[in-house]
Coordinates of C-alpha atoms in Angstrom, one line a residue:
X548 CA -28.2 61.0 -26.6
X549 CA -25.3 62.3 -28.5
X550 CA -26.8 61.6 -31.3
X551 CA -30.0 63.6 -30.5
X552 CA -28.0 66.6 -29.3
X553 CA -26.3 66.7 -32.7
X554 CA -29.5 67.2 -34.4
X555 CA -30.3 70.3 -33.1
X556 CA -28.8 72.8 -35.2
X557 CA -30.9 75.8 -35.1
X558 CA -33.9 77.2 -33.1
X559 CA -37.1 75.1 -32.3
X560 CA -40.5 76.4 -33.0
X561 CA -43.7 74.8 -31.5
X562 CA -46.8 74.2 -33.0
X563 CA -50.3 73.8 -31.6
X564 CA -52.6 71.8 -34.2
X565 CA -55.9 71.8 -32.6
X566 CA -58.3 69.6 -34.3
X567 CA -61.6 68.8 -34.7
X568 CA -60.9 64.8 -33.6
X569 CA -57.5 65.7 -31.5
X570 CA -55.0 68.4 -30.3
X571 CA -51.6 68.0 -30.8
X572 CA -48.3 70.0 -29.6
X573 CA -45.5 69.6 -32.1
X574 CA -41.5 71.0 -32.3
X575 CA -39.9 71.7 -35.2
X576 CA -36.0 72.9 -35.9
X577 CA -36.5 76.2 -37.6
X578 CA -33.3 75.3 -40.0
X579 CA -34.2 72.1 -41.3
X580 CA -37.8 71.8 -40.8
X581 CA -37.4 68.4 -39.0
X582 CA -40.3 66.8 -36.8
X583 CA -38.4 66.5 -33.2
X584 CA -41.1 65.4 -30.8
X585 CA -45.1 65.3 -30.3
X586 CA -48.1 64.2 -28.0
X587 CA -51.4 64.2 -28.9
X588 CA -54.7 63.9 -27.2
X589 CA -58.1 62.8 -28.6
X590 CA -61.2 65.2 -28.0
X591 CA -64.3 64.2 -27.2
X592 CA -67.3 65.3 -29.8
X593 CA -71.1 65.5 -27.9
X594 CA -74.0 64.6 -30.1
X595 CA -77.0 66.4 -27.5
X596 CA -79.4 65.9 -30.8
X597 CA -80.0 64.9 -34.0
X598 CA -77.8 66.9 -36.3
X599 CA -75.9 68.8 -33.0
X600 CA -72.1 68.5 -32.5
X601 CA -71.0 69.8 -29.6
X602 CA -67.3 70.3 -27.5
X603 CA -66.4 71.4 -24.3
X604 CA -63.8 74.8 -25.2
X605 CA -62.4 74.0 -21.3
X606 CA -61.3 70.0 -22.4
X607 CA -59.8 72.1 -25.5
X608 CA -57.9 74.3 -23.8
X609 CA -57.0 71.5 -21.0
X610 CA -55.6 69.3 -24.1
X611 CA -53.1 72.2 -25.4
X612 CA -51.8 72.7 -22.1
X613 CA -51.1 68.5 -21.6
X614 CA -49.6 68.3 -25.2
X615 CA -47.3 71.3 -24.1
X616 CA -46.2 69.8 -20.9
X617 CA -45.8 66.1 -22.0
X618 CA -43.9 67.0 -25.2
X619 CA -41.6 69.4 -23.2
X620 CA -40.7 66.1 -21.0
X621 CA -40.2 64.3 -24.4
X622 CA -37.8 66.7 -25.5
X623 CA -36.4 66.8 -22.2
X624 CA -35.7 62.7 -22.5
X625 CA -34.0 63.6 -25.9
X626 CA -31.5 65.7 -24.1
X627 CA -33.4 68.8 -25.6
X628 CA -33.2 72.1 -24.0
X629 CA -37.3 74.0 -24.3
X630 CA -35.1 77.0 -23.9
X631 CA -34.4 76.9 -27.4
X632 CA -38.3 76.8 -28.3
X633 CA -38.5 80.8 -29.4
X634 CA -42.3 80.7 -30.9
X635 CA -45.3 79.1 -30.7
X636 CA -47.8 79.3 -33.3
X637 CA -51.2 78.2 -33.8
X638 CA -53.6 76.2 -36.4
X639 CA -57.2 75.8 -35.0
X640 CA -60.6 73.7 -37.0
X641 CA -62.1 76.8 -38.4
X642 CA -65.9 78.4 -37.8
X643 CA -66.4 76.4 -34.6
X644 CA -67.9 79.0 -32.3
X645 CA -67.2 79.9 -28.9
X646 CA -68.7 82.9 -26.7
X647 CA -67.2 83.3 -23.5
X648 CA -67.2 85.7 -20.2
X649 CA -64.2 88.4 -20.1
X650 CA -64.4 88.3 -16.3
X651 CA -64.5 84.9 -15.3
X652 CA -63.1 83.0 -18.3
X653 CA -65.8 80.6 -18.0
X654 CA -67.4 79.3 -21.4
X655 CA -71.1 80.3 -21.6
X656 CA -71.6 77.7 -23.4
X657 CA -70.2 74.3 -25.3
X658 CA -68.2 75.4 -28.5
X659 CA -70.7 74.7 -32.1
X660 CA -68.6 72.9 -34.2
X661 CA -68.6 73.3 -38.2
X662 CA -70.4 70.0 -38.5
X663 CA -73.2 71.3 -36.6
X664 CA -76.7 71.3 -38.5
X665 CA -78.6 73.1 -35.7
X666 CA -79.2 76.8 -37.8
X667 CA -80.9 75.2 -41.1
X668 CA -84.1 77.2 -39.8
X669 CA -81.8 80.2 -39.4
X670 CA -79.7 79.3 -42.6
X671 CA -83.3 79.6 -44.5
X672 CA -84.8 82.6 -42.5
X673 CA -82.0 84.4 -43.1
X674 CA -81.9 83.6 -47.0
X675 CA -85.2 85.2 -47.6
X676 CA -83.5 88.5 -46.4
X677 CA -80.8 88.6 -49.3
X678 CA -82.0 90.1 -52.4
X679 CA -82.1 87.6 -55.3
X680 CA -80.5 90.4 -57.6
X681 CA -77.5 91.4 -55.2
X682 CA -76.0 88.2 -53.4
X683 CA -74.4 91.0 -50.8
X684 CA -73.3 88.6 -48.4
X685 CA -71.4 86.5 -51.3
X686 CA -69.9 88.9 -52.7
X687 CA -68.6 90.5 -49.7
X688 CA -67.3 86.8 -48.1
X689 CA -66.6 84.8 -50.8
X690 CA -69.2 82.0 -48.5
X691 CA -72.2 80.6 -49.5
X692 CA -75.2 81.3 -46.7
X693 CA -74.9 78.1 -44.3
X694 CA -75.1 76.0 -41.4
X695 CA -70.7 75.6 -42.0
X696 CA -70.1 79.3 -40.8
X697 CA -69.6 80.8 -37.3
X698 CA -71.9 84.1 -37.8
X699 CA -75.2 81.7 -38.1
X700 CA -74.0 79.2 -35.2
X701 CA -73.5 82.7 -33.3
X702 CA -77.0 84.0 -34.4
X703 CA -78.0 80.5 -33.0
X704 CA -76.3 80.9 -29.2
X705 CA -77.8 84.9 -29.0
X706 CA -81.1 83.4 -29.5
X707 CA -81.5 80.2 -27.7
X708 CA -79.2 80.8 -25.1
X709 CA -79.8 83.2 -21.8
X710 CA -76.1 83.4 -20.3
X711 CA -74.6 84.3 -23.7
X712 CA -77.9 87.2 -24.1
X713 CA -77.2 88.4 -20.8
X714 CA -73.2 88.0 -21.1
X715 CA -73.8 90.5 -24.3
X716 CA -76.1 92.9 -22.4
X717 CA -73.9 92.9 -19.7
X718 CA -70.6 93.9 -22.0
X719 CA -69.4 90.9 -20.5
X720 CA -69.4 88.6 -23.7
X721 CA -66.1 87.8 -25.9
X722 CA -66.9 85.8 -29.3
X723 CA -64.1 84.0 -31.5
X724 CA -63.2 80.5 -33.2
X725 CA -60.9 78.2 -31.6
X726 CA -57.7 80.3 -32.4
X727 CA -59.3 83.2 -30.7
X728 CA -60.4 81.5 -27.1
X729 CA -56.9 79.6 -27.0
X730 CA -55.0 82.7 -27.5
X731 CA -57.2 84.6 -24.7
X732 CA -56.6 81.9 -22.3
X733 CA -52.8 81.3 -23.2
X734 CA -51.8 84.9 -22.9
X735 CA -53.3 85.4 -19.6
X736 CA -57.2 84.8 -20.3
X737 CA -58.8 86.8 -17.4
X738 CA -55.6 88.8 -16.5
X739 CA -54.7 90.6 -19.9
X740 CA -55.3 88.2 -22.4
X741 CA -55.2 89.1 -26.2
X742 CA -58.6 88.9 -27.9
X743 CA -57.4 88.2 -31.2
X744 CA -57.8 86.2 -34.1
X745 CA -56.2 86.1 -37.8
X746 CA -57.1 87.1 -41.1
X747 CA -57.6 83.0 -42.1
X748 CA -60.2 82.4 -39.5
X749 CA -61.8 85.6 -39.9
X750 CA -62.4 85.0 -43.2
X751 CA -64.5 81.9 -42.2
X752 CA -67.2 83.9 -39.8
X753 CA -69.1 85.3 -42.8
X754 CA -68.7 88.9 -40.8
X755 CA -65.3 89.6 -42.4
X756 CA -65.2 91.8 -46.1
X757 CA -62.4 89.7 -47.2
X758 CA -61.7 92.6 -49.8
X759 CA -61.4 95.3 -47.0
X760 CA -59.9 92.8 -44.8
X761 CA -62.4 94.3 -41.7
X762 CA -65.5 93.5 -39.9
X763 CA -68.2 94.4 -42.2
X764 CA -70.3 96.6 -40.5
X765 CA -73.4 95.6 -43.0
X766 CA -72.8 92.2 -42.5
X767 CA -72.8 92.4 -38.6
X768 CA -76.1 94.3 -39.2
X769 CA -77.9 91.6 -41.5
X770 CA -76.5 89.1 -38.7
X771 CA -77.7 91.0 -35.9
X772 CA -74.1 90.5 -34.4
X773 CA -73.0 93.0 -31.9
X774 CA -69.4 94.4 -33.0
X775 CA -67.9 94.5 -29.7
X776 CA -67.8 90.9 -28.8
X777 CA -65.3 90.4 -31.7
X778 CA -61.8 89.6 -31.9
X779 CA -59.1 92.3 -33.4
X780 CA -58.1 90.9 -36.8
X781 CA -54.0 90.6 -37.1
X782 CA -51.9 89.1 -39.7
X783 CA -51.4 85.6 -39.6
X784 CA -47.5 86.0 -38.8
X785 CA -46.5 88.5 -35.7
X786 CA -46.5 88.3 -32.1
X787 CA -50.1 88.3 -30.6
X788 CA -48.8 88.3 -26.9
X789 CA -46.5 85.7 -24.9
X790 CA -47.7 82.8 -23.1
X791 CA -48.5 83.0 -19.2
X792 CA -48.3 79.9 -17.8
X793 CA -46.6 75.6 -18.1
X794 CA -43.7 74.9 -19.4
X795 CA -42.8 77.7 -22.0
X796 CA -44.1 80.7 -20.4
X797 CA -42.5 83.8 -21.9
X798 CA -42.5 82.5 -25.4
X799 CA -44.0 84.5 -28.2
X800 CA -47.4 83.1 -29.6
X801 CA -46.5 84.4 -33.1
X802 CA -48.0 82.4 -35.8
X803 CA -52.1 81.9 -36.0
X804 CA -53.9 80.3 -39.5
X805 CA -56.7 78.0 -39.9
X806 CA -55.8 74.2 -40.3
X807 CA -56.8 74.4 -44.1
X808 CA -54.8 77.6 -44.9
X809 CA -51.9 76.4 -42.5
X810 CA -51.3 73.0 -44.3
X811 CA -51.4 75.3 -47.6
X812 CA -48.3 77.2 -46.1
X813 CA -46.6 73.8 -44.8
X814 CA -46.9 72.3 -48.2
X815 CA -45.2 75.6 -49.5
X816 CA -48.3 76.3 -52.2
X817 CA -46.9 79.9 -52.3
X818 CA -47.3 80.1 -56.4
X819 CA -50.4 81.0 -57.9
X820 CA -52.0 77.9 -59.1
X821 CA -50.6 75.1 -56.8
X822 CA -52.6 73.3 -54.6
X823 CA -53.0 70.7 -51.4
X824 CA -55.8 68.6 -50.2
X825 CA -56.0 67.8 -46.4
X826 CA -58.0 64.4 -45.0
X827 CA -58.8 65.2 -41.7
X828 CA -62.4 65.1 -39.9
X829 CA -63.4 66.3 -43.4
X830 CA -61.3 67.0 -47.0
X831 CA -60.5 70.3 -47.6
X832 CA -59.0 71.1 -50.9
X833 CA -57.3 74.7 -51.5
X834 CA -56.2 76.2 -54.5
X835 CA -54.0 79.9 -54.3
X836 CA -55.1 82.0 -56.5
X837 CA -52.7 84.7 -55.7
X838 CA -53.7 88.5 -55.3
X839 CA -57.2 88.2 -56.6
X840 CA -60.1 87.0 -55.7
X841 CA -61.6 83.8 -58.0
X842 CA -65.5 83.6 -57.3
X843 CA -65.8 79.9 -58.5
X844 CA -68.8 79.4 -60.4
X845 CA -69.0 75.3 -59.3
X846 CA -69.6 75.7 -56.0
X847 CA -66.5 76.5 -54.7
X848 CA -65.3 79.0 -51.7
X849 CA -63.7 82.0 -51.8
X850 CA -61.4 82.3 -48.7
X851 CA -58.2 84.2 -47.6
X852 CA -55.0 82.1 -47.6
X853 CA -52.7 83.2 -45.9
X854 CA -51.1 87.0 -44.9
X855 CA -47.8 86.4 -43.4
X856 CA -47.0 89.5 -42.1
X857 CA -48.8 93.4 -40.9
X858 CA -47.0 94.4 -44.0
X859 CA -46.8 91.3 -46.2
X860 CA -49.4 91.5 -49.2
X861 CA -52.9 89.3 -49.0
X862 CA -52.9 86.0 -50.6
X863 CA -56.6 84.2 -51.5
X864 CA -57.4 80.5 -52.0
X865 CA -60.2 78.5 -53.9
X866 CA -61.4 76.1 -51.6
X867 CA -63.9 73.0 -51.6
X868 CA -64.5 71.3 -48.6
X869 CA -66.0 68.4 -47.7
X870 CA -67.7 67.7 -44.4
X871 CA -67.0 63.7 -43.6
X872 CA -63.8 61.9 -44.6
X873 CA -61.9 61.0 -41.5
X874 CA -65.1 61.1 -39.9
X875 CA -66.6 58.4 -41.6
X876 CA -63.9 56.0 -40.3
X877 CA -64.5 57.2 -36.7
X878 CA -68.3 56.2 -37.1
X879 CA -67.5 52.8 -38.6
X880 CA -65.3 52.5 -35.1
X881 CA -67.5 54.1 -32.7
X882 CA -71.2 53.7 -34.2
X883 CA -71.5 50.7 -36.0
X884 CA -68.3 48.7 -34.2
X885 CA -66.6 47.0 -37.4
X886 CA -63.3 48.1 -36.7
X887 CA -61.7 48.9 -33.3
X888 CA -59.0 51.2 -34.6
X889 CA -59.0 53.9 -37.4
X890 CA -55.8 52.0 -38.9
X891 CA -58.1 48.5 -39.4
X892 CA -59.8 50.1 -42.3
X893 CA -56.9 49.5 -44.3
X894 CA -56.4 46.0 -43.2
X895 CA -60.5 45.4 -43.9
X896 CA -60.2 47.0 -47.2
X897 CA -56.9 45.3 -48.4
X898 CA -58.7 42.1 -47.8
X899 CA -61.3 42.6 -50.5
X900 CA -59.6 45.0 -53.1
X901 CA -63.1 46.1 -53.7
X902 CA -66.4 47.5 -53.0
X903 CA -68.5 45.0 -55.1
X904 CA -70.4 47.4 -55.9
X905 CA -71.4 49.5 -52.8
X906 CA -71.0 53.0 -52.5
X907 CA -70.9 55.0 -49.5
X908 CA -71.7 58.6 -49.8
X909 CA -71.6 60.1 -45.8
X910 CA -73.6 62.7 -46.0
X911 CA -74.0 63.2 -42.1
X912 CA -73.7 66.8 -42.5
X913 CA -75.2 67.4 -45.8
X914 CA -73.4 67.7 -48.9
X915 CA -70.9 70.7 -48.8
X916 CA -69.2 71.9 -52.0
X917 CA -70.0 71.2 -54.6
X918 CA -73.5 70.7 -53.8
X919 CA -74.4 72.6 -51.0
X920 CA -77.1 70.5 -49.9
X921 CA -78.8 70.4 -46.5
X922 CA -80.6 67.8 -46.9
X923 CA -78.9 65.3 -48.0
X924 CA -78.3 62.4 -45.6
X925 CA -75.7 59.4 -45.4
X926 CA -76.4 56.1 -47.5
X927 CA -75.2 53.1 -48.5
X928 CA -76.1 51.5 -51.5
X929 CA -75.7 48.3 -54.4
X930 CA -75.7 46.3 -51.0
X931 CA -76.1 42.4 -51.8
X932 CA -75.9 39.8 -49.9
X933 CA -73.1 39.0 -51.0
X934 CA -72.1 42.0 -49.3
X935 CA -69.3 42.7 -46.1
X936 CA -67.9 44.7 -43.5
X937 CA -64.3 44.7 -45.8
X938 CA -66.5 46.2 -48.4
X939 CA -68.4 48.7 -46.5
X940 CA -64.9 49.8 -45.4
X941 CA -63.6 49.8 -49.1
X942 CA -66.6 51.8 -50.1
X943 CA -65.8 54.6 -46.9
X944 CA -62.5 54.7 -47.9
X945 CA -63.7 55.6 -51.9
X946 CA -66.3 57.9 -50.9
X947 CA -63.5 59.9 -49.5
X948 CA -61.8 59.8 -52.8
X949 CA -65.0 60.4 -54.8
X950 CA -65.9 63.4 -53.2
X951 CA -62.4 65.0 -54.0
X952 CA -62.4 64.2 -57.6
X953 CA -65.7 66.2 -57.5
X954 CA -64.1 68.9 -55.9
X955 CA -61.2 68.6 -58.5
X956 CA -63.1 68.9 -60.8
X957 CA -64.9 72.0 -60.0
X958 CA -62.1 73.7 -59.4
X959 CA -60.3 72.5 -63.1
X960 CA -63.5 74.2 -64.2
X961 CA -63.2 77.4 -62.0
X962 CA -59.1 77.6 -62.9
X963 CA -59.2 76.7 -66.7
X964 CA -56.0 75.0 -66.3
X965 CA -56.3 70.9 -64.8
X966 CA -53.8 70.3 -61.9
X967 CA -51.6 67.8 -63.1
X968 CA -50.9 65.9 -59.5
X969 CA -52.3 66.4 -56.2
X970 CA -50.3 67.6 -53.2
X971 CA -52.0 66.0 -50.3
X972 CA -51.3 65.6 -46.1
X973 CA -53.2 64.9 -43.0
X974 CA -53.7 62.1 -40.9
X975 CA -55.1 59.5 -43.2
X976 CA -52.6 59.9 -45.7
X977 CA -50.8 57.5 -44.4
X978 CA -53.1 54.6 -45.4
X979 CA -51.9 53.6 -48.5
X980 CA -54.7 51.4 -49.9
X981 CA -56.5 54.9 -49.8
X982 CA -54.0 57.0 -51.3
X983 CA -53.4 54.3 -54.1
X984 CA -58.0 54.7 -54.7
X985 CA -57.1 58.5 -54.7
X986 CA -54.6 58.6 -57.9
X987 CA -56.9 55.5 -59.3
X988 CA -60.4 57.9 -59.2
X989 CA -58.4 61.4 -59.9
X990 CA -56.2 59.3 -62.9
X991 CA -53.3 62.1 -62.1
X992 CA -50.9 61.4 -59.5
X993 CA -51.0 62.0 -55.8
X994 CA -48.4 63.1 -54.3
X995 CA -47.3 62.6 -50.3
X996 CA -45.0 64.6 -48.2
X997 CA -42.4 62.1 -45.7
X998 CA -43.3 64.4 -42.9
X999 CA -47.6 64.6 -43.5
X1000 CA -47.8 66.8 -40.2
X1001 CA -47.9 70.2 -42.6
X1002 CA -50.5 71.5 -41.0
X1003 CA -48.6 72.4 -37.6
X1004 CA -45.5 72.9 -40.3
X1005 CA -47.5 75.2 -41.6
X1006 CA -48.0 77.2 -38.4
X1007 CA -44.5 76.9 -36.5
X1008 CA -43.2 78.6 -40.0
X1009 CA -45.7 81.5 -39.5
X1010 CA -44.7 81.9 -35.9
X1011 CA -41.1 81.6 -36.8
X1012 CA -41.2 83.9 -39.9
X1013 CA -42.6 86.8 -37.5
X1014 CA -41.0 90.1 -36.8
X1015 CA -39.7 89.9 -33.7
X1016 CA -38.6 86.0 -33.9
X1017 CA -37.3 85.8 -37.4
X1018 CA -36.3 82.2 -37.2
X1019 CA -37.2 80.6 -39.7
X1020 CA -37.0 82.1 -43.6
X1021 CA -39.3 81.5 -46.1
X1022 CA -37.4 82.6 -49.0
X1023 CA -37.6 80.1 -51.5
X1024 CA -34.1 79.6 -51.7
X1025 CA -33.9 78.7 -47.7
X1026 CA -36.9 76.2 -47.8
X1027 CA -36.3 73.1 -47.1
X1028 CA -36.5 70.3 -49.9
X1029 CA -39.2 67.9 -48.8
X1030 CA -38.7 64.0 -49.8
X1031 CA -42.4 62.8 -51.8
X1032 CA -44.2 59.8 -51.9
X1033 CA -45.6 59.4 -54.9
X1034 CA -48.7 57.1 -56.0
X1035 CA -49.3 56.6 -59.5
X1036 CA -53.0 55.5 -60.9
X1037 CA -53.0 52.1 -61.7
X1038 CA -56.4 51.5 -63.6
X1039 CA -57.5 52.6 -66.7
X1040 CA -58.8 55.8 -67.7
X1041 CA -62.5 54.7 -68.3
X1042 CA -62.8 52.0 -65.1
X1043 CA -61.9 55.3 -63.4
X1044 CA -64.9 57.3 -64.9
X1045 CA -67.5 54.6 -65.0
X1046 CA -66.8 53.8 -60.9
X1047 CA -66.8 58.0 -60.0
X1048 CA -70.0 58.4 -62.9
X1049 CA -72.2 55.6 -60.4
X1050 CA -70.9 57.5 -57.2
X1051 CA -72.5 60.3 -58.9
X1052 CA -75.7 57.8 -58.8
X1053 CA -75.4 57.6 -55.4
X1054 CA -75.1 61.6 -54.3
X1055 CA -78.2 61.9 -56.5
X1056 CA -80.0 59.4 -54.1
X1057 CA -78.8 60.7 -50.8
X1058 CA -80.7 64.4 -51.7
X1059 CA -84.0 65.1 -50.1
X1060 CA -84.1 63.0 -47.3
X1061 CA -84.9 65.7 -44.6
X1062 CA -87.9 67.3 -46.1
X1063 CA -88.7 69.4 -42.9
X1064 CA -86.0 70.1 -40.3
X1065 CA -86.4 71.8 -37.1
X1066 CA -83.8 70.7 -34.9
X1067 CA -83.8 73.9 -33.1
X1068 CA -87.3 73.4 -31.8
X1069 CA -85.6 69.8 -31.2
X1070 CA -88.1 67.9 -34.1
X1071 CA -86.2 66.8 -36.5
X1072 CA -87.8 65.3 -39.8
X1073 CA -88.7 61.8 -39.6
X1074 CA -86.1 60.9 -41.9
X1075 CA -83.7 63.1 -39.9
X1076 CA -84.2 61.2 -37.0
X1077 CA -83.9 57.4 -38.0
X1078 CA -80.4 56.5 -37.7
X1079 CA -78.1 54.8 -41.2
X1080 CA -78.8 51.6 -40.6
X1081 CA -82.3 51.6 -40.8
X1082 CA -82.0 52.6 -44.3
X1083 CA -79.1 49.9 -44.7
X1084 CA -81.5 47.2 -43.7
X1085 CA -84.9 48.6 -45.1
X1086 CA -82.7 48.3 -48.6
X1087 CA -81.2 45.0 -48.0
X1088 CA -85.0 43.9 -46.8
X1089 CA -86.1 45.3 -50.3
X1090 CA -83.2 43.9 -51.9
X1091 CA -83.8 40.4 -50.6
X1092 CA -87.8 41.0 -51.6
X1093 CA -87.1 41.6 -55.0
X1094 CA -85.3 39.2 -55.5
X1095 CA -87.7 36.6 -54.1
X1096 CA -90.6 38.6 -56.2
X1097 CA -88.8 37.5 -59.4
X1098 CA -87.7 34.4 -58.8
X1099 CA -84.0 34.9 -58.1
X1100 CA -82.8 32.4 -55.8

């Protein structure tokens, strides 16, 4: 107990990390950046159709609150004293959309999360409008037009959905990402709460000019979004209200970013040109480019970084992201049933050292960057029979690194100078068998943070920095040095290529499969709608077939 006592030496600051697969509730000590406690609390994903991914913004909410409370008692246990917890800040999945009633706090209906593929007919109806000679909404967003963004998945709700039309009609309707609704309900929801959201997650609705740093009202127009249903766009670093209710009420909520930006911050990528990549439910790869803007010519994002402060300069970040990394491991568990826990895929994978020549590509979601592909679907490919669940789960845990070398590689291209190791963090960072794959198929090394939780680092510094709280520093001279892991490749330089140049094989393959898709009208392609492993055992069918055609035994 003594010994627990003894490590507090400063102020704590708290941390909600609410993700797409879990919420968590973290405590840091402001002067030394140490980890003191956590809980965390898995979230339950619907699936109401093909292509549909759907969660319930009241389980959300519900989950921060339980984190709160039960690591509260944790600290308590450690001899601890919450009193000492003097900001709170927040990190959120971004463009997941929720619209919600002002009067009654009641959801009008389930949050759309990023993942979801429901507005390809919108995506495309939409694109017809842009003029071929003036990308407007580009140029204005740094975004591509697609399914990924919250103003389409908004567009979606105000025309499929009667209480959210009504709600609007009514001037009863409230819009925002995750950050947004959790700040409304944690700073008094109904009774005064702040409608709020930051300049990170802003930057992710295609609505916001992330040159004027406002709502654009052209691109509300082309949207058909009413302006008064969205949040007030602060800084992602001063106090947005206190909270109202549990264990810390009366503590500032002070910090806001989106996960991606908030583990660029917690990985302390302040400099122009450094980098982090985050496995999560997907990979998200971030570059800072400083003051300007980069428009990436290989299929990159252009997104805001960070602003930590009303009166703190804009920072903007290169991004590629990829929809399905920690996501494929969670549908080997809970679809196909080869592993029972996420941490077995290393044990599966370490028994084989291998794919033998399969290659995953999980394309559940499309391809995002650098692709941008719709319809691409999941495959699975070079099966034999030789083939088994260890290599399936070798080949999920490479596609991962495959798709961020492609990433990489896009954004050597848009930067002119090659990163010479990769920062990384996030939950499956901590399998080593994958992080050992990652320097293998990059061939530079990759290098891992003791403490991977740099996401909620990321925004318990924002809250602390804040005016108003001014706990934490982040001059470069008070951050604190952060002990690496690092992973050095261990194959040669042309194994490397000619493994990543037949993954390439494989993307090529998994393009076109959804020839029509109309999920909104709820009928889906034919492709759309048969499910992985018919394709798994049609080409192991054809494999076998072959080989009997040509007299291989």
């Amino acid at each position: 107990m003594a010994a627990a006592k003894k490590a507090v030496l400063g102020p704590l600051v708290g941390a909600v990390d609410q993700g797409t697969s879990s919420t968590r509730f973290l405590v840091f000590n402001s002067k030394t950046a140490e980890l003191l406690s956590h809980h965390q609390v898995e979230i339950k994903q619907e699936f109401p159709r093909e292509g549909w991914v759907e969660q319930d913004p009241k389980e959300i909410l519900q989950s921060v609150y339980e984190c709160i409370e039960k690591t509260c008692e944790k600290l308590g246990q450690l001899n601890i004293d919450i009193s000492n917890i003097k900001a709170i800040g927040v990190s959120n999945q971004r463009e997941t959309t929720v619209v919600w009633d002002k009067l009654t706090g009641e959801p009008l209906y389930n949050a759309v999360v990023w993942l979801d593929l429901r507005t390809q007919s919108t995506v495309e109806n939409l694109s017809k409008r842009i003029p071929g000679n003036n990308n407007f909404v580009k140029s204005k967003t740094g975004l591509p037009l697609s399914t990924y963004f919250s103003a389409v998945k908004l567009r979606w709700l105000l025309d499929n959905v009667r209480k959210v039309q009504k709600a609007v009609e009514e001037n009863r309707a409230l819009f925002g990402t995750i950050d947004s609704w959790l700040i409304w309900s944690l700073t008094g929801g109904v009774n005064g709460g702040v409608h709020c959201t930051d300049v990170t997650n802003a930057s992710r609705t295609m609505l916001f000019n992330i040159h004027s740093l406002e709502w654009d009202k052209e691109l509300c127009e082309f949207f058909g979004i009413p302006m008064e249903i969205l949040p007030n766009v602060r800084s992602s670093s001063e106090i947005y209200g206190l909270m109202k209710a549990g264990a810390l009420e009366g503590v500032p909520i002070s910090g806001c970013l989106g996960d991606q930006s908030a583990a660029l911050v917690g990985q302390m990528c302040f400099q122009d040109g450094q980098a982090k990549n985050t496995y999560g439910t997907g990979c998200f790869l971030l570059c800072n480019t400083g003051h300007k803007c980069v428009f990436s010519e290989h299929g990159l994002l252009t997104t805001v970084a960070y602003k930590l402060g009303r009166d703190k300069p804009v920072y903007y970040a290169l991004e590629g992201s990829v929809a399905i990394a920690g996501a494929v491991i969670r549908w080997l568990r809970d679809n196909l049933g080869i592993i029972k826990s996420s941490e077995e895929i290393e044990k599966l994978a370490k028994e084989v050292g291998t794919s033998y020549g399969c290659y995953f590509v999980p394309a559940f979601s499309g391809l995002y960057a650098p692709y941008w592909e719709p319809s691409a679907r999941g495959i699975i490919c070079g099966l034999t029979q030789f083939t088994n669940k260890c290599h399936i789960a070798f080949a999920a845990l490479e596609a991962v690194c495959f798709q961020t070398r492609e990433i990489l590689d896009a954004m050597n291209r848009d930067c002119g100078i090659p990163l010479s190791h990769l920062q990384v963090d996030g939950g499956m960072t901590s399998n080593k068998i994958l992080m050992q794959l990652q320097a293998d198929i990059l061939y530079i090394p990759v290098v891992k943070p003791s403490m991977p939780e740099t996401t909620a680092l990321g925004a318990a510094m924002a809250a602390g920095a804040a005016e108003g709280v001014g706990v934490w520093s982040l001059e470069p001279e008070d951050l604190s040095a952060v002990t690496m892991e690092r992973f050095e490749p261990q194959i040669n330089a042309e194994e490397s290529e000619i493994r990543y140049s037949t993954w390439k094989k494989a993307v090529m393959k998994s393009m076109g499969w959804v020839t029509t898709q109309s999920p909104e009208s709820g009928d889906p392609s034919i492709f759309c709608s048969l499910p992985l492993g018919f394709f798994i055992v049609s080409s192991m069918v054809m494999l076998i077939g072959a080989r009997y055609i040509s007299g291989i035994p």
